Short mmCIF file of C-alpha atoms and ligand atoms in Angstrom, two decimals:
data_model
loop_
_atom_site.label_atom_id
_atom_site.label_comp_id
_atom_site.label_asym_id
_atom_site.label_seq_id
_atom_site.Cartn_x
_atom_site.Cartn_y
_atom_site.Cartn_z
CA MET A 1 0.00 0.00 0.00
CA SER A 2 1.56 3.32 -1.04
CA LEU A 3 1.78 6.14 1.47
CA HIS A 4 -0.46 9.20 1.07
CA ILE A 5 1.16 12.63 1.53
CA LEU A 6 -0.44 16.09 1.72
CA VAL A 7 1.55 18.79 -0.09
CA THR A 8 0.46 22.30 0.87
CA GLY A 9 1.43 24.82 -1.81
CA GLY A 10 1.91 21.83 -4.10
CA ALA A 11 1.11 23.80 -7.27
CA GLY A 12 3.95 26.26 -6.66
CA TYR A 13 7.51 26.30 -7.96
CA ILE A 14 9.06 24.10 -5.27
CA GLY A 15 5.81 22.23 -4.60
CA SER A 16 5.31 21.05 -8.18
CA HIS A 17 8.84 19.62 -8.29
CA VAL A 18 8.35 17.95 -4.90
CA CYS A 19 5.12 16.36 -6.19
CA VAL A 20 6.95 14.89 -9.20
CA ALA A 21 9.56 13.39 -6.87
CA LEU A 22 6.87 11.97 -4.55
CA LEU A 23 4.88 10.41 -7.43
CA GLU A 24 8.06 8.93 -8.90
CA GLY A 25 8.82 7.59 -5.41
CA GLY A 26 5.52 5.70 -5.37
CA TYR A 27 3.63 8.00 -3.02
CA GLN A 28 0.01 9.10 -3.44
CA VAL A 29 -0.29 12.91 -3.35
CA THR A 30 -2.98 15.37 -2.36
CA VAL A 31 -2.21 19.02 -3.14
CA ILE A 32 -3.70 21.74 -0.97
CA ASP A 33 -3.41 25.10 -2.73
CA ASN A 34 -5.41 28.33 -3.21
CA PHE A 35 -3.60 29.15 -6.48
CA SER A 36 -2.93 32.72 -5.28
CA ASN A 37 0.66 32.45 -6.53
CA SER A 38 0.50 29.28 -8.64
CA HIS A 39 -1.43 27.63 -11.48
CA PRO A 40 -3.68 24.54 -11.78
CA GLU A 41 -1.81 23.94 -15.05
CA ALA A 42 1.30 23.13 -12.99
CA VAL A 43 -0.54 20.21 -11.36
CA ALA A 44 -1.72 18.96 -14.74
CA ARG A 45 1.86 19.00 -15.99
CA VAL A 46 3.12 17.21 -12.88
CA ASN A 47 0.60 14.45 -13.61
CA LYS A 48 1.84 14.35 -17.19
CA ILE A 49 5.51 14.11 -16.19
CA ALA A 50 4.98 11.44 -13.53
CA ASP A 51 1.88 9.74 -14.95
CA GLY A 52 0.17 10.69 -11.71
CA ALA A 53 -3.35 11.37 -10.48
CA ILE A 54 -2.96 14.10 -7.90
CA ASN A 55 -6.00 14.90 -5.77
CA VAL A 56 -6.39 18.70 -5.47
CA ILE A 57 -8.08 20.50 -2.57
CA GLU A 58 -8.46 24.18 -3.49
CA THR A 59 -8.61 26.22 -0.31
CA ASP A 60 -6.72 28.91 1.59
CA LEU A 61 -5.01 27.01 4.38
CA ALA A 62 -4.65 30.28 6.34
CA ASP A 63 -8.44 30.47 6.73
CA GLU A 64 -9.78 28.65 9.78
CA GLY A 65 -12.65 27.26 7.71
CA SER A 66 -10.17 25.32 5.60
CA ILE A 67 -9.52 22.83 8.42
CA ASP A 68 -12.97 21.22 8.26
CA PHE A 69 -13.14 21.59 4.49
CA ILE A 70 -9.86 19.70 4.06
CA ARG A 71 -10.93 17.00 6.53
CA LYS A 72 -14.16 16.42 4.59
CA GLU A 73 -12.30 16.39 1.26
CA ILE A 74 -9.82 13.81 2.56
CA GLY A 75 -12.67 11.71 3.92
CA GLY A 76 -11.46 8.49 5.50
CA ARG A 77 -8.28 8.21 3.41
CA PRO A 78 -5.25 7.54 5.60
CA VAL A 79 -2.64 10.31 5.61
CA HIS A 80 1.03 9.44 6.28
CA GLY A 81 2.54 12.91 6.38
CA ALA A 82 2.56 16.47 5.07
CA ILE A 83 5.06 18.58 3.22
CA HIS A 84 4.22 22.16 4.11
CA LEU A 85 5.17 24.73 1.46
CA ALA A 86 2.09 26.97 1.41
CA GLY A 87 2.94 30.57 2.26
CA LEU A 88 3.96 33.98 0.95
CA LYS A 89 7.66 34.37 0.17
CA ALA A 90 8.53 37.80 -1.22
CA VAL A 91 10.96 39.50 1.15
CA GLY A 92 10.21 43.04 -0.02
CA GLU A 93 6.45 42.51 0.12
CA SER A 94 6.78 41.15 3.66
CA VAL A 95 8.39 44.44 4.76
CA ALA A 96 5.50 46.41 3.23
CA LYS A 97 2.74 44.04 4.42
CA PRO A 98 3.91 42.34 7.65
CA ALA A 99 0.41 41.60 8.99
CA LEU A 100 -0.49 39.74 5.78
CA TYR A 101 2.68 37.64 6.06
CA TYR A 102 2.14 36.79 9.74
CA HIS A 103 -1.52 35.93 9.11
CA THR A 104 -0.83 33.80 6.05
CA ASN A 105 2.38 32.05 6.98
CA ILE A 106 1.67 31.41 10.67
CA ASN A 107 -2.05 30.54 10.46
CA SER A 108 -1.46 28.15 7.57
CA THR A 109 0.93 26.23 9.83
CA LEU A 110 -1.40 26.28 12.84
CA ASN A 111 -4.31 25.12 10.67
CA LEU A 112 -2.23 22.35 9.10
CA ILE A 113 -1.39 21.08 12.58
CA GLU A 114 -5.13 20.82 13.32
CA VAL A 115 -5.69 18.99 10.04
CA MET A 116 -2.92 16.53 10.90
CA ARG A 117 -4.44 15.91 14.35
CA MET A 118 -7.84 15.24 12.74
CA VAL A 119 -6.48 12.79 10.19
CA GLY A 120 -4.21 11.12 12.73
CA SER A 121 -0.80 11.89 11.21
CA ASN A 122 2.21 13.30 13.05
CA THR A 123 4.82 13.70 10.28
CA VAL A 124 5.59 17.17 8.87
CA VAL A 125 8.36 18.35 6.55
CA PHE A 126 8.45 22.16 6.65
CA SER A 127 9.72 24.47 3.92
CA SER A 128 12.02 26.74 5.91
CA SER A 129 14.72 29.06 4.58
CA ALA A 130 18.31 30.18 5.03
CA THR A 131 16.84 33.60 5.85
CA VAL A 132 16.28 32.32 9.41
CA TYR A 133 20.05 32.76 9.98
CA GLY A 134 19.96 36.46 9.14
CA GLU A 135 23.10 38.41 9.93
CA GLY A 136 25.93 37.68 12.35
CA ASN A 137 26.59 34.03 11.49
CA LYS A 138 29.76 32.87 9.77
CA ASN A 139 29.72 30.94 6.48
CA PRO A 140 29.31 28.09 5.88
CA LEU A 141 26.09 28.36 7.89
CA THR A 142 25.52 25.42 10.21
CA GLU A 143 22.33 24.26 11.92
CA THR A 144 24.09 24.65 15.28
CA ALA A 145 24.29 28.44 14.81
CA LEU A 146 23.33 30.16 18.05
CA ASN A 147 21.86 33.48 16.97
CA TYR A 148 18.99 33.71 14.51
CA MET A 149 18.37 37.26 13.36
CA PRO A 150 16.13 37.25 10.26
CA THR A 151 16.21 40.74 8.73
CA ASN A 152 12.61 40.78 7.46
CA PRO A 153 9.08 39.63 8.38
CA TYR A 154 9.20 36.81 5.78
CA GLY A 155 12.32 35.34 7.41
CA ARG A 156 10.78 35.80 10.86
CA THR A 157 7.66 33.84 9.83
CA LYS A 158 9.94 30.99 8.78
CA LEU A 159 11.76 31.07 12.13
CA TYR A 160 8.50 31.26 14.10
CA ASN A 161 7.08 28.31 12.15
CA GLU A 162 10.21 26.29 12.90
CA ASN A 163 9.74 27.06 16.60
CA ILE A 164 6.01 26.20 16.50
CA LEU A 165 6.77 22.79 14.99
CA ARG A 166 9.72 22.17 17.30
CA ASP A 167 7.60 23.06 20.35
CA LEU A 168 4.93 20.65 19.12
CA TYR A 169 7.51 17.86 19.28
CA ILE A 170 8.71 18.99 22.72
CA ALA A 171 5.11 18.86 24.00
CA ASP A 172 4.36 15.54 22.33
CA ASN A 173 7.31 13.39 21.32
CA ASP A 174 5.21 11.44 18.85
CA TRP A 175 5.55 14.29 16.31
CA ARG A 176 8.11 13.83 13.55
CA ILE A 177 9.36 17.22 12.30
CA ALA A 178 11.96 18.20 9.69
CA ASN A 179 12.58 21.91 9.13
CA LEU A 180 14.37 22.14 5.77
CA ARG A 181 16.35 25.38 5.36
CA TYR A 182 16.48 26.12 1.63
CA PHE A 183 19.27 28.25 0.30
CA ASN A 184 18.63 29.62 -3.21
CA PRO A 185 16.39 27.31 -5.28
CA VAL A 186 16.83 27.71 -9.06
CA GLY A 187 16.48 25.60 -12.20
CA ALA A 188 13.55 23.51 -13.42
CA HIS A 189 12.53 19.96 -14.24
CA PRO A 190 14.57 18.77 -17.28
CA SER A 191 11.36 18.31 -19.30
CA GLY A 192 10.88 22.08 -19.30
CA LEU A 193 7.21 21.52 -18.44
CA ILE A 194 7.33 22.97 -14.92
CA GLY A 195 9.42 25.78 -13.48
CA GLU A 196 9.49 29.12 -11.69
CA ASP A 197 6.75 31.47 -12.88
CA PRO A 198 6.99 34.65 -10.76
CA GLN A 199 4.15 37.13 -11.09
CA GLY A 200 5.22 40.64 -12.12
CA ILE A 201 8.85 41.78 -11.98
CA PRO A 202 11.02 38.96 -10.57
CA ASN A 203 12.61 39.76 -7.20
CA ASN A 204 15.19 36.99 -7.51
CA LEU A 205 18.31 36.80 -9.66
CA PHE A 206 17.71 33.66 -11.75
CA PRO A 207 14.19 34.37 -13.02
CA TYR A 208 15.30 37.90 -13.85
CA ILE A 209 18.35 36.69 -15.80
CA ALA A 210 16.14 34.15 -17.62
CA GLN A 211 13.66 36.87 -18.62
CA VAL A 212 16.53 39.03 -19.93
CA ALA A 213 17.86 36.05 -21.91
CA VAL A 214 14.45 35.40 -23.48
CA GLY A 215 13.94 39.10 -24.28
CA ARG A 216 11.21 39.88 -21.74
CA ARG A 217 13.53 42.30 -19.85
CA GLU A 218 16.08 44.70 -21.31
CA LYS A 219 18.94 44.24 -18.84
CA LEU A 220 19.81 43.00 -15.39
CA SER A 221 20.64 45.33 -12.51
CA VAL A 222 23.54 43.92 -10.53
CA PHE A 223 22.87 45.09 -6.97
CA GLY A 224 26.37 46.15 -6.02
CA SER A 225 29.87 45.05 -7.07
CA ASP A 226 31.70 46.39 -4.02
CA TYR A 227 31.03 43.52 -1.61
CA PRO A 228 33.99 41.86 0.17
CA THR A 229 33.74 38.78 -2.11
CA ARG A 230 36.05 37.28 -4.75
CA ASP A 231 34.65 39.44 -7.55
CA GLY A 232 32.74 42.10 -5.55
CA SER A 233 29.25 40.78 -6.35
CA GLY A 234 26.94 38.94 -3.96
CA VAL A 235 27.61 35.23 -3.35
CA ARG A 236 24.83 32.71 -2.74
CA ASP A 237 24.38 28.91 -2.48
CA TYR A 238 22.18 28.17 -5.50
CA ILE A 239 20.59 24.72 -5.40
CA HIS A 240 18.81 22.96 -8.27
CA VAL A 241 15.10 22.57 -7.55
CA GLN A 242 15.43 18.90 -8.52
CA ASP A 243 17.98 18.45 -5.74
CA LEU A 244 15.66 20.31 -3.39
CA ALA A 245 12.79 17.98 -4.34
CA SER A 246 14.83 14.83 -3.72
CA GLY A 247 15.89 16.33 -0.38
CA HIS A 248 12.22 16.51 0.65
CA VAL A 249 11.63 12.85 -0.18
CA ALA A 250 14.80 11.91 1.69
CA ALA A 251 13.59 13.92 4.72
CA LEU A 252 10.19 12.20 4.61
CA GLN A 253 11.86 8.78 4.48
CA PHE A 254 14.12 9.80 7.38
CA LEU A 255 11.11 10.76 9.51
CA HIS A 256 9.19 7.59 8.63
CA ASN A 257 12.23 5.44 9.43
CA GLN A 258 12.67 6.83 12.95
CA SER A 259 11.60 4.46 15.72
CA ALA A 260 10.13 7.42 17.62
CA GLY A 261 9.30 11.10 17.18
CA CYS A 262 11.99 13.66 16.42
CA SER A 263 12.63 17.24 15.36
CA ALA A 264 15.50 18.21 13.03
CA ASP A 265 16.64 21.43 11.34
CA ILE A 266 18.48 20.64 8.11
CA ASN A 267 20.21 22.85 5.50
CA LEU A 268 19.47 22.05 1.86
CA GLY A 269 22.20 23.63 -0.26
CA THR A 270 25.28 22.65 -2.25
CA GLY A 271 27.81 23.97 0.25
CA LYS A 272 29.32 26.13 -2.52
CA GLY A 273 28.91 29.86 -3.16
CA VAL A 274 28.40 31.34 -6.64
CA SER A 275 28.64 35.09 -7.31
CA VAL A 276 26.23 37.17 -9.40
CA PHE A 277 28.89 37.67 -12.10
CA GLU A 278 29.62 33.91 -12.13
CA ALA A 279 25.88 33.18 -12.49
CA ILE A 280 25.62 35.61 -15.41
CA ALA A 281 28.63 33.95 -17.11
CA ALA A 282 27.15 30.47 -16.58
CA PHE A 283 23.79 31.51 -18.01
CA GLU A 284 25.47 33.09 -21.05
CA ARG A 285 27.52 29.89 -21.51
CA VAL A 286 24.53 27.55 -21.56
CA SER A 287 22.07 29.83 -23.40
CA SER A 288 24.51 31.35 -25.93
CA ARG A 289 22.70 34.62 -25.17
CA THR A 290 24.33 37.81 -23.91
CA ILE A 291 22.91 39.05 -20.60
CA PRO A 292 23.25 42.86 -20.62
CA PHE A 293 23.65 44.24 -17.12
CA GLU A 294 24.29 47.46 -15.25
CA VAL A 295 25.88 47.66 -11.81
CA THR A 296 23.60 49.64 -9.49
CA ALA A 297 23.50 50.35 -5.76
CA ARG A 298 23.38 47.51 -3.24
CA ARG A 299 19.85 46.26 -2.39
CA PRO A 300 19.04 47.14 1.26
CA GLY A 301 19.21 44.10 3.51
CA ASP A 302 21.37 42.01 1.18
CA LEU A 303 24.27 40.12 2.71
CA ALA A 304 27.61 39.78 0.91
CA GLU A 305 27.92 36.02 1.14
CA VAL A 306 25.53 33.19 2.17
CA TYR A 307 26.27 29.50 1.71
CA ALA A 308 25.50 26.30 3.59
CA ASP A 309 27.29 23.69 5.58
CA VAL A 310 25.58 20.56 4.23
CA THR A 311 27.20 17.98 6.52
CA LEU A 312 24.01 17.25 8.47
CA ALA A 313 21.89 16.54 5.37
CA SER A 314 24.53 14.10 4.22
CA GLN A 315 24.70 12.39 7.63
CA LEU A 316 20.97 12.27 8.46
CA LEU A 317 19.40 11.96 5.01
CA ALA A 318 22.25 10.37 3.01
CA TRP A 319 21.47 13.23 0.58
CA GLN A 320 23.78 15.53 -1.38
CA ALA A 321 23.07 18.00 -4.17
CA GLN A 322 23.96 16.49 -7.54
CA TYR A 323 23.57 19.36 -10.02
CA ASP A 324 26.11 22.13 -10.73
CA ILE A 325 25.50 25.75 -11.71
CA ASP A 326 25.64 25.04 -15.47
CA GLN A 327 22.91 22.38 -15.15
CA MET A 328 20.84 24.78 -13.06
CA CYS A 329 21.14 27.41 -15.79
CA ALA A 330 20.49 24.94 -18.63
CA ASP A 331 17.29 23.62 -17.03
CA HIS A 332 16.09 27.10 -16.02
CA TRP A 333 16.73 28.29 -19.58
CA ARG A 334 14.85 25.35 -21.18
CA TRP A 335 11.80 26.08 -19.02
CA GLN A 336 11.97 29.82 -19.88
CA MET A 337 12.38 29.17 -23.64
CA GLN A 338 9.50 26.68 -23.71
CA ASN A 339 7.30 28.93 -21.56
CA PRO A 340 8.28 32.57 -22.32
CA ALA A 341 5.13 33.80 -20.54
CA GLY A 342 5.06 31.12 -17.87
CA TYR A 343 1.98 28.92 -17.39
CA THR A 344 -0.49 31.53 -18.63
CA GLY A 345 1.27 32.10 -21.96
C1 LIG B 401 20.67 36.66 -5.08
C2 LIG B 401 21.83 37.59 -5.38
C3 LIG B 401 21.34 39.90 -4.99
C4 LIG B 401 18.30 40.17 -8.16
C5 LIG B 401 16.01 35.33 -1.64
C6 LIG B 401 15.13 35.32 -0.45
C7 LIG B 401 15.32 34.04 0.31
C8 LIG B 401 15.20 32.83 -0.59
C9 LIG B 401 16.08 32.95 -1.82
C10 LIG B 401 13.02 31.87 -0.19
C11 LIG B 401 22.00 38.70 -4.34
C12 LIG B 401 21.59 39.64 -6.47
C13 LIG B 401 19.27 39.72 -7.28
C14 LIG B 401 18.66 41.13 -9.15
C15 LIG B 401 20.92 41.10 -8.34
N1 LIG B 401 13.85 32.63 -0.97
N2 LIG B 401 20.56 40.18 -7.38
N3 LIG B 401 19.96 41.56 -9.20
O1 LIG B 401 18.23 37.63 -1.81
O2 LIG B 401 19.75 35.58 -1.71
O3 LIG B 401 17.35 35.32 -1.23
O4 LIG B 401 15.74 34.19 -2.44
O5 LIG B 401 13.30 31.23 0.78
O6 LIG B 401 14.31 34.01 1.29
O7 LIG B 401 15.52 36.36 0.38
O8 LIG B 401 18.09 35.80 -3.57
O9 LIG B 401 17.92 35.87 -6.01
O10 LIG B 401 17.03 37.85 -4.65
O11 LIG B 401 19.52 37.47 -4.84
O12 LIG B 401 22.09 41.53 -8.41
O13 LIG B 401 17.81 41.60 -9.98
O14 LIG B 401 21.58 38.25 -6.62
O15 LIG B 401 21.94 41.12 -4.56
O16 LIG B 401 23.39 38.93 -4.20
P1 LIG B 401 18.44 36.17 -2.04
P2 LIG B 401 18.05 36.77 -4.82
#
């Protein structure tokens, strides 16, 4: 009998790739999504890639009414765990609209916990973020860091959700919790059928570069070239979304294989830093397109360098990132070329 997993935010960029990995791993999947920042088409394409039959529950998990709605939609089907990705994730927007971010990102977690109690499951993999480290920690960032100073409301919601789930385990040791701290997810499924489809002007580097390469944007603004890094531009730990997806399945297997409850915080990165200029060069190499850019002022709140220590993921999950920056660019580029206007094009 195959295990049944709830994936909140399963129609999103990370969620859709996680669903492919789950289906290919023999799991049954139910997606819970309100499509506020995603597309039903993504679920249809996931089913096409993995020959799946995903059950979709369309609801806003942050609304209290969703708890009973989800329970009724699930009916008596057993549930063996949840991968919780639903939430808002734009750093700049979180600064402008903090109440919206606390409502959405915290209540969706509290409501999911109630759903899990109702369906009798105690296993949760949470989509956390390297932004929980904030400033004041040395690279490579390790999970044993002592001070967590997120510099924006989005990062604080991730830290608070980690603490909520960890406290759940402390109160009741039957809970099985994995807080996965993503570094910079980029790339797309090699089929080019699913990928990142940001609404409006992309906040993040890779989707912006891809839109310049495909002609949707004129040029890239490089936010500062005077950082204390090897070439002066910002350095980040970019991780292929396919590696991120396999990391989620590995975390789920880890939790299911434990003889008792547990709570673990785990970095998902490559352990290597790549600069903005190096990312531009890699994208130009794989796309044979020139990426025009202009160096502008630093973006407020940006750190010079952020990359992961990935020892724990290797030890606990027997997982390591497999893809390099060129593969990340090649797969991101294929998705962008095949879908110049994203899912709605
Ligand atoms: C990367 C580098 C910029 C855009 C964010 C979120 C974080 C996580 C990953 C969810 C930096 C530079 C960027 C541009 C640029 N998301 N840059 N021009 O800021 O590391 O992290 O995404 O968990 O929560 O904060 O990613 O892609 O925005 O920036 O020069 O147009 O590219 O300065 O050095 P970041 P990013």
